[in-house]
Every structure is written in structure tokens, then in C-alpha cells.
Amino acid sequence: MDDSENQELSQDELFEHYKFVASKGQEPLRVDKFLMNFIENATRNKIQQAAKEGHIWVNGSIVKQNYKVKAGDEVKVLFEHPPYEFLLTPENIPLNIVYEDDALLVVNKPAGMVVHPGHGNYSGTLINALVYHFDNLPNNSSERPGLVHRIDKDTSGLLVIAKTETAMTHLAQQFFEKSSEREYVALVWGNVEEDEGSVEGHIARNPKNRLQMMVFPDGEEGKEAVTHFKVLERLGYVTLVSCRLETGRTHQIRVHMKYIGHTLFNDERYGGDKILKGTTFTKYKQFVENAFKILPRQALHAKTLGFEHPVTGEFMRFDSELPEDMVNCIEKWRGYAKHNESS
């Protein structure tokens, strides 16, 4: 399809896949480079192809790939088909169901499973599994069936899923009012000196790297975020901590722990996949690389989940074991710490 043919279709006849407004401080930047900063898993080739086919619009008009985006520009990517994430294909993927009744279920999500379809992940997600196993799940405000909250792809652990509209409304309200309980276990770099504490600081996207979130301590951007942490075990160059969420922002624990100088172990996106603490010995480097292989993801597990049942009013609390990869990695660090104490 050439530009002129696409130009004949008005914006109303096309489906919006992405929409970004360039911030006040945006320096002029080619639209293909601009979109690369915003769209996860996108390649320059794909973006340039989309531009050639007339799918990139700025301020209501189709632009070429070399268009320079300026402050305040509204950039949209429009196609003739709806986003794949809304074309939900039921898939027979087994679910680890911890609890189920007529109103809700609690699942233990493995690391590596994406919660809902999105750019680059249109199948194999938790929602693809849910729509296969359950009929007529209610949609949340983002049109995602059953989903009350979410956890990152490489985070393992507990999620509650609503099976009825009433349950969806009731559970979503609890998360909004911060009356639900969510406790995570994380392995972080460095010795966390305080036995317990709280991290407060608004969280928003990092303007220099759109795939990361960051803390804005004076609250000029983003949303309020509060994480309470408690040291479970000190293992030399790493610490095992419990993190209780008061709010639930994207990447909240990962961002807050990095902000206080304790990036999650092997958290690639936030730089935890490098040796951040320890010696320069080759033997130690080999030890850490082996630990990364045992746990090839960020060391984070959603361990405990508590909420009031939307029908009975009873407060329910669910707990889950740490997954094998985290257990093995912690054991390895435990052995290393003991060896260092005795030597």
C-alpha cells in the first residue's frame, strides 16, 4: 500500500497501535529513532517499513521516516487491523492454580510467562491460557479479561484473577485503596545495612530510556510509590529482602531498590546483570557468572498475596514457595558467604 492510498483512509477508519506525545524538552529527532526509544522489541527496519507504508502519523498527517519529531508533536502508529493484543487466541497452556471458587482464582505464574499480550508477545501469555480455560471472564479497564493486577514477565509468583464483574470491581478497588497485601522476595546486590525501611519516590518513565522506569524524588513527574523492605538474610555481597508493596507501579521494586543502591540480582534492564559488588578475583567473577546461569532473570518472586474475598468478605492470604531457580541461587550465595566467613 502506498502513502496516497493510506492517506485516503481517515484516522477514524484505522486502528491506533501506539500513541506518544513528545515531551517539552524533546530535541528534534527523526521519527524512526524516536519510536525506537518508545516501542519495546521494535527494530529500526520494522519502523522504517511502517513509515514507507504510511502507517506513521504526526499531528494528523502521514510522515516519512526522516520526519523530525519536535516538542509537543503527537506521534501515532495506525494500521488497518486492530492490535494483536486484542485478538486473543485461547491456548491450552497449563496453569498452576493455587485456589479457585466461583468468583476468582489465584495462580502461581512461572518466570518467563508474559501476563498479557503486547508488542512482540502475542501468544503464550497468561491471558491466552485464561481465555482457554475459562469462559466469559470480565474485562478490566484496559479490556484485559480477568486481570486485576500484573507482574513482570521474568518475575514469578501469585496473581488473583477475577471470574465475575462483581469480583473484578471489588478486587480492583482493594488494589486501588491499598488494602490488599503483596509481599515479594528479592535478592539484591550489596549489603542492605538497615534491618528494615521504606522507599518513597514517584515513579515514571525514564526520559532517556523509555524501557526503564525511574524515581522522581521531588514528585514533579510520575505517580506516588511506596515500598517497605525488611532484610531476611545477609549473604555477603548480596542480601535477601522481603518487599511489601503499598502501591503497585510498573517495575516498582526493581526501581526503588536500584534507587537506594541495591539493584536486583541479574536484573538486566536495570544493570543488575553485571558484578556490582565484590572482589576483582577471576574466581569470584566465575562464581557470579555461574549464579547468573542458575537464575537467568531478575531475582524477584511475588510470594504472598492477601485480599478480602469479594463475596464472603473473609480476608484470604496465600503464600507460595520460592521457585527452584531462586532457591538454588540463594543456596549458592549462602555457601559462598559461609566459606568467606570461615576462611
Short mmCIF file of C-alpha atoms in Angstrom, two decimals:
data_model
loop_
_atom_site.label_atom_id
_atom_site.label_comp_id
_atom_site.label_asym_id
_atom_site.label_seq_id
_atom_site.Cartn_x
_atom_site.Cartn_y
_atom_site.Cartn_z
CA MET A 1 0.00 0.00 0.00
CA ASP A 2 1.47 3.39 -0.88
CA ASP A 3 1.13 6.61 1.07
CA SER A 4 -1.58 8.11 -1.07
CA GLU A 5 -3.75 5.03 -0.77
CA ASN A 6 -3.39 5.06 3.02
CA GLN A 7 -3.97 8.82 3.15
CA GLU A 8 -7.42 8.17 1.68
CA LEU A 9 -8.29 6.20 4.81
CA SER A 10 -9.04 8.66 7.58
CA GLN A 11 -7.67 8.19 11.06
CA ASP A 12 -11.17 7.10 12.13
CA GLU A 13 -11.01 4.07 9.84
CA LEU A 14 -7.64 2.89 11.18
CA PHE A 15 -6.70 1.24 14.45
CA GLU A 16 -4.34 3.01 16.79
CA HIS A 17 -1.50 0.75 17.90
CA TYR A 18 0.71 3.36 19.57
CA LYS A 19 0.40 7.00 20.56
CA PHE A 20 3.12 9.17 22.10
CA VAL A 21 3.32 12.90 22.76
CA ALA A 22 6.85 14.32 22.59
CA SER A 23 7.82 15.96 25.88
CA LYS A 24 8.60 19.67 26.30
CA GLY A 25 12.33 19.01 26.30
CA GLN A 26 12.32 16.92 23.10
CA GLU A 27 15.19 17.91 20.79
CA PRO A 28 14.39 17.43 17.06
CA LEU A 29 14.80 13.69 16.37
CA ARG A 30 13.97 11.50 13.35
CA VAL A 31 10.63 9.78 13.90
CA ASP A 32 12.09 6.29 13.35
CA LYS A 33 14.68 6.91 16.10
CA PHE A 34 12.02 8.49 18.33
CA LEU A 35 9.80 5.40 18.04
CA MET A 36 12.75 3.08 18.70
CA ASN A 37 13.04 4.70 22.16
CA PHE A 38 9.39 4.06 22.94
CA ILE A 39 8.43 0.69 21.46
CA GLU A 40 9.79 -2.39 23.17
CA ASN A 41 11.14 -5.13 20.84
CA ALA A 42 10.79 -2.89 17.76
CA THR A 43 13.54 -2.95 15.12
CA ARG A 44 14.59 0.04 13.02
CA ASN A 45 13.72 -1.95 9.87
CA LYS A 46 10.16 -2.61 11.03
CA ILE A 47 9.64 1.05 11.92
CA GLN A 48 11.05 2.22 8.59
CA GLN A 49 8.84 -0.29 6.76
CA ALA A 50 5.80 1.05 8.65
CA ALA A 51 6.78 4.59 7.60
CA LYS A 52 7.15 3.55 3.93
CA GLU A 53 3.68 2.01 4.05
CA GLY A 54 2.21 5.20 5.50
CA HIS A 55 1.43 3.92 8.99
CA ILE A 56 3.19 6.68 10.95
CA TRP A 57 1.21 9.86 11.53
CA VAL A 58 2.29 13.06 13.27
CA ASN A 59 -0.30 15.67 14.27
CA GLY A 60 -2.89 14.02 11.99
CA SER A 61 -0.77 13.60 8.82
CA ILE A 62 1.33 10.76 7.44
CA VAL A 63 5.06 11.39 7.67
CA LYS A 64 8.16 9.78 6.21
CA GLN A 65 10.82 8.08 8.36
CA ASN A 66 13.11 11.14 8.29
CA TYR A 67 10.48 13.50 9.76
CA LYS A 68 11.99 15.30 12.78
CA VAL A 69 9.81 14.99 15.89
CA LYS A 70 9.62 18.20 17.93
CA ALA A 71 8.35 19.06 21.41
CA GLY A 72 4.57 18.66 21.64
CA ASP A 73 4.20 16.51 18.50
CA GLU A 74 1.59 13.76 18.72
CA VAL A 75 3.03 10.63 17.08
CA LYS A 76 0.71 7.73 16.23
CA VAL A 77 1.21 4.37 14.59
CA LEU A 78 -2.01 3.33 12.82
CA PHE A 79 -2.88 0.12 10.97
CA GLU A 80 -5.96 -1.26 9.25
CA HIS A 81 -6.15 -4.18 11.69
CA PRO A 82 -6.71 -3.99 15.44
CA PRO A 83 -3.69 -4.50 17.73
CA TYR A 84 -2.86 -8.19 18.01
CA GLU A 85 -3.11 -7.93 21.77
CA PHE A 86 -6.89 -7.53 21.37
CA LEU A 87 -7.16 -10.58 19.10
CA LEU A 88 -6.99 -13.05 21.96
CA THR A 89 -6.35 -16.63 20.89
CA PRO A 90 -7.22 -19.25 23.52
CA GLU A 91 -4.21 -21.50 24.11
CA ASN A 92 -4.08 -24.73 26.07
CA ILE A 93 -1.30 -23.70 28.42
CA PRO A 94 -1.35 -25.40 31.83
CA LEU A 95 -1.96 -23.11 34.81
CA ASN A 96 -0.69 -23.60 38.36
CA ILE A 97 -3.95 -22.82 40.18
CA VAL A 98 -3.42 -22.34 43.92
CA TYR A 99 -7.08 -21.61 44.73
CA GLU A 100 -10.34 -21.35 42.81
CA ASP A 101 -14.03 -20.70 43.50
CA ASP A 102 -16.94 -19.20 41.55
CA ALA A 103 -15.71 -15.62 41.95
CA LEU A 104 -11.94 -15.79 41.49
CA LEU A 105 -8.81 -17.84 41.19
CA VAL A 106 -5.23 -17.41 42.38
CA VAL A 107 -2.47 -18.59 40.06
CA ASN A 108 1.26 -19.02 40.60
CA LYS A 109 2.86 -17.62 37.43
CA PRO A 110 6.19 -19.05 36.32
CA ALA A 111 9.06 -16.73 35.39
CA GLY A 112 9.26 -16.20 31.64
CA MET A 113 5.48 -16.05 31.09
CA VAL A 114 4.13 -12.68 29.94
CA VAL A 115 0.90 -11.71 31.74
CA HIS A 116 -0.95 -10.14 28.80
CA PRO A 117 -0.33 -9.87 25.04
CA GLY A 118 1.53 -6.81 23.83
CA HIS A 119 4.07 -5.78 21.24
CA GLY A 120 6.19 -8.81 20.34
CA ASN A 121 4.30 -11.16 22.68
CA TYR A 122 1.01 -12.15 21.08
CA SER A 123 0.87 -15.75 22.29
CA GLY A 124 1.93 -17.88 25.23
CA THR A 125 0.71 -15.31 27.75
CA LEU A 126 -1.23 -15.87 30.95
CA ILE A 127 -4.31 -14.32 29.33
CA ASN A 128 -4.10 -16.69 26.34
CA ALA A 129 -4.21 -19.52 28.90
CA LEU A 130 -7.03 -17.96 30.93
CA VAL A 131 -9.37 -17.47 27.94
CA TYR A 132 -8.81 -21.14 27.01
CA HIS A 133 -9.60 -22.48 30.50
CA PHE A 134 -12.40 -20.04 31.46
CA ASP A 135 -15.40 -18.64 29.58
CA ASN A 136 -16.76 -15.11 29.93
CA LEU A 137 -14.07 -13.61 32.11
CA PRO A 138 -14.87 -9.94 32.86
CA ASN A 139 -12.69 -7.28 31.21
CA ASN A 140 -10.75 -4.80 33.28
CA SER A 141 -10.50 -1.10 32.36
CA SER A 142 -7.84 -1.97 29.73
CA GLU A 143 -10.10 -4.61 28.13
CA ARG A 144 -7.97 -7.46 29.53
CA PRO A 145 -10.04 -10.43 30.68
CA GLY A 146 -9.80 -11.41 34.33
CA LEU A 147 -6.75 -9.30 35.10
CA VAL A 148 -6.83 -7.38 38.41
CA HIS A 149 -3.08 -6.69 38.61
CA ARG A 150 0.06 -7.86 36.83
CA ILE A 151 3.66 -8.86 37.44
CA ASP A 152 6.60 -8.65 35.05
CA LYS A 153 7.43 -11.41 32.59
CA ASP A 154 10.55 -12.53 34.46
CA THR A 155 9.02 -12.20 37.92
CA SER A 156 7.42 -15.36 39.28
CA GLY A 157 4.57 -15.62 41.78
CA LEU A 158 0.97 -15.09 42.78
CA LEU A 159 -1.77 -13.26 40.91
CA VAL A 160 -5.50 -13.06 41.61
CA ILE A 161 -7.85 -13.36 38.62
CA ALA A 162 -11.50 -12.20 38.70
CA LYS A 163 -14.14 -14.53 37.24
CA THR A 164 -17.12 -12.17 37.60
CA GLU A 165 -17.78 -8.45 37.11
CA THR A 166 -18.51 -8.07 40.83
CA ALA A 167 -15.21 -9.71 41.78
CA MET A 168 -13.34 -7.55 39.26
CA THR A 169 -14.79 -4.31 40.68
CA HIS A 170 -14.32 -5.34 44.31
CA LEU A 171 -10.73 -6.60 43.90
CA ALA A 172 -9.65 -3.66 41.72
CA GLN A 173 -10.98 -1.30 44.41
CA GLN A 174 -8.87 -3.05 47.08
CA PHE A 175 -5.73 -2.65 44.99
CA PHE A 176 -6.62 0.99 44.37
CA GLU A 177 -7.26 1.65 48.08
CA LYS A 178 -4.04 -0.22 49.03
CA SER A 179 -5.93 -2.63 51.31
CA SER A 180 -4.60 -5.73 49.53
CA GLU A 181 -1.38 -7.33 50.73
CA ARG A 182 1.52 -8.05 48.37
CA GLU A 183 4.85 -9.31 49.62
CA TYR A 184 7.76 -10.12 47.32
CA VAL A 185 11.11 -11.74 47.99
CA ALA A 186 14.12 -10.30 46.17
CA LEU A 187 17.84 -10.96 46.08
CA VAL A 188 19.63 -7.63 45.71
CA TRP A 189 23.22 -6.51 45.21
CA GLY A 190 25.12 -5.21 48.23
CA ASN A 191 24.70 -5.39 51.98
CA VAL A 192 21.43 -3.67 52.95
CA GLU A 193 22.54 -2.11 56.23
CA GLU A 194 19.17 -1.18 57.73
CA ASP A 195 17.17 -4.18 59.01
CA GLU A 196 14.05 -2.58 57.60
CA GLY A 197 12.93 0.62 55.98
CA SER A 198 10.70 2.28 53.39
CA VAL A 199 11.44 3.73 49.98
CA GLU A 200 9.22 6.57 48.79
CA GLY A 201 9.53 8.34 45.47
CA HIS A 202 7.30 8.97 42.47
CA ILE A 203 7.90 6.59 39.55
CA ALA A 204 7.65 7.49 35.84
CA ARG A 205 9.34 6.51 32.58
CA ASN A 206 12.99 7.37 32.22
CA PRO A 207 13.06 10.10 29.52
CA LYS A 208 16.47 8.87 28.31
CA ASN A 209 15.47 5.20 28.14
CA ARG A 210 11.76 4.60 27.61
CA LEU A 211 12.05 0.91 28.52
CA GLN A 212 13.10 1.82 32.06
CA MET A 213 11.18 3.49 34.86
CA MET A 214 12.92 5.82 37.32
CA VAL A 215 12.34 7.66 40.60
CA PHE A 216 11.49 11.36 40.59
CA PRO A 217 12.08 12.15 44.30
CA ASP A 218 10.54 15.63 44.29
CA GLY A 219 7.39 14.25 42.67
CA GLU A 220 7.43 16.53 39.62
CA GLU A 221 6.58 13.55 37.42
CA GLY A 222 5.02 10.11 37.73
CA LYS A 223 2.87 8.51 40.40
CA GLU A 224 3.38 8.13 44.11
CA ALA A 225 5.10 4.85 45.02
CA VAL A 226 5.90 3.30 48.42
CA THR A 227 7.84 0.08 49.10
CA HIS A 228 8.54 -1.30 52.60
CA PHE A 229 11.53 -3.62 52.85
CA LYS A 230 12.91 -5.96 55.51
CA VAL A 231 16.20 -7.88 55.47
CA LEU A 232 15.70 -11.65 55.58
CA GLU A 233 19.33 -12.74 55.25
CA ARG A 234 22.67 -11.12 54.54
CA LEU A 235 24.86 -13.16 52.21
CA GLY A 236 28.00 -11.08 51.85
CA TYR A 237 27.85 -9.22 48.55
CA VAL A 238 24.08 -9.78 48.18
CA THR A 239 21.09 -9.52 50.54
CA LEU A 240 17.80 -11.41 50.60
CA VAL A 241 14.96 -8.98 51.30
CA SER A 242 11.21 -9.02 51.69
CA CYS A 243 9.44 -6.12 49.93
CA ARG A 244 5.87 -5.17 50.78
CA LEU A 245 4.08 -3.01 48.23
CA GLU A 246 1.90 -0.16 49.39
CA THR A 247 1.37 0.94 45.77
CA GLY A 248 1.75 -1.10 42.60
CA ARG A 249 3.66 0.83 39.94
CA THR A 250 5.38 -0.68 36.90
CA HIS A 251 8.77 -2.17 37.95
CA GLN A 252 8.26 -0.63 41.40
CA ILE A 253 10.51 -2.92 43.48
CA ARG A 254 13.16 -3.06 40.76
CA VAL A 255 13.27 0.75 40.50
CA HIS A 256 13.04 1.50 44.23
CA MET A 257 15.77 -0.96 45.20
CA LYS A 258 18.07 0.40 42.50
CA TYR A 259 17.32 3.93 43.73
CA ILE A 260 18.66 3.07 47.22
CA GLY A 261 21.75 1.43 45.71
CA HIS A 262 20.61 -2.22 45.77
CA THR A 263 19.76 -3.25 42.21
CA LEU A 264 18.10 -6.67 41.91
CA PHE A 265 20.49 -9.54 41.21
CA ASN A 266 20.59 -10.33 37.46
CA ASP A 267 18.06 -7.62 36.56
CA GLU A 268 19.27 -6.99 33.01
CA ARG A 269 17.09 -3.95 32.34
CA TYR A 270 18.39 -2.08 35.38
CA GLY A 271 22.04 -3.17 35.22
CA GLY A 272 21.92 -5.98 37.81
CA ASP A 273 23.32 -8.49 35.30
CA LYS A 274 26.82 -7.15 35.97
CA ILE A 275 29.00 -7.59 39.06
CA LEU A 276 28.00 -4.60 41.17
CA LYS A 277 29.64 -5.67 44.47
CA GLY A 278 32.53 -7.89 45.40
CA THR A 279 36.15 -8.59 44.58
CA THR A 280 38.04 -8.42 41.31
CA PHE A 281 39.28 -12.03 41.57
CA THR A 282 38.71 -14.17 38.48
CA LYS A 283 37.41 -16.95 40.74
CA TYR A 284 34.69 -14.64 42.11
CA LYS A 285 33.78 -13.48 38.60
CA GLN A 286 33.31 -17.14 37.59
CA PHE A 287 31.19 -17.76 40.71
CA VAL A 288 28.85 -14.83 39.88
CA GLU A 289 28.56 -15.88 36.22
CA ASN A 290 27.55 -19.36 37.37
CA ALA A 291 24.96 -17.79 39.70
CA PHE A 292 23.58 -15.78 36.73
CA LYS A 293 23.24 -19.06 34.78
CA ILE A 294 21.35 -20.71 37.65
CA LEU A 295 18.97 -17.72 37.85
CA PRO A 296 18.78 -16.26 34.32
CA ARG A 297 16.35 -13.44 35.28
CA GLN A 298 15.82 -10.80 37.95
CA ALA A 299 15.71 -12.37 41.42
CA LEU A 300 12.11 -11.44 42.28
CA HIS A 301 9.16 -13.58 43.38
CA ALA A 302 5.63 -12.46 44.34
CA LYS A 303 5.45 -14.70 47.42
CA THR A 304 2.39 -13.63 49.42
CA LEU A 305 -0.96 -12.22 48.32
CA GLY A 306 -3.80 -11.18 50.60
CA PHE A 307 -7.22 -9.65 49.90
CA GLU A 308 -10.81 -9.60 51.11
CA HIS A 309 -12.99 -12.10 49.28
CA PRO A 310 -15.45 -10.09 47.14
CA VAL A 311 -18.41 -12.30 48.09
CA THR A 312 -17.81 -13.64 51.61
CA GLY A 313 -15.85 -10.65 52.96
CA GLU A 314 -13.32 -13.05 54.51
CA PHE A 315 -9.68 -11.93 54.37
CA MET A 316 -7.70 -14.53 52.43
CA ARG A 317 -3.92 -14.85 52.42
CA PHE A 318 -1.96 -17.06 50.03
CA ASP A 319 1.70 -17.94 50.29
CA SER A 320 3.97 -19.61 47.73
CA GLU A 321 7.33 -21.32 47.84
CA LEU A 322 10.30 -19.64 46.18
CA PRO A 323 10.87 -21.18 42.73
CA GLU A 324 13.74 -23.62 42.24
CA ASP A 325 15.97 -21.20 40.30
CA MET A 326 15.87 -18.64 43.13
CA VAL A 327 16.36 -21.29 45.83
CA ASN A 328 19.41 -22.69 44.03
CA CYS A 329 20.91 -19.24 43.52
CA ILE A 330 20.39 -18.28 47.19
CA GLU A 331 21.95 -21.61 48.30
CA LYS A 332 24.98 -20.86 46.12
CA TRP A 333 25.43 -17.42 47.73
CA ARG A 334 24.87 -18.93 51.19
CA GLY A 335 27.70 -21.38 50.54
CA TYR A 336 29.95 -18.58 49.27
CA ALA A 337 29.23 -16.37 52.31
CA LYS A 338 29.92 -19.26 54.75
CA HIS A 339 33.17 -20.12 53.00
CA ASN A 340 34.30 -16.48 53.23
CA GLU A 341 33.45 -16.29 56.94
CA SER A 342 35.48 -19.39 57.74
CA SER A 343 38.49 -18.53 55.54
#
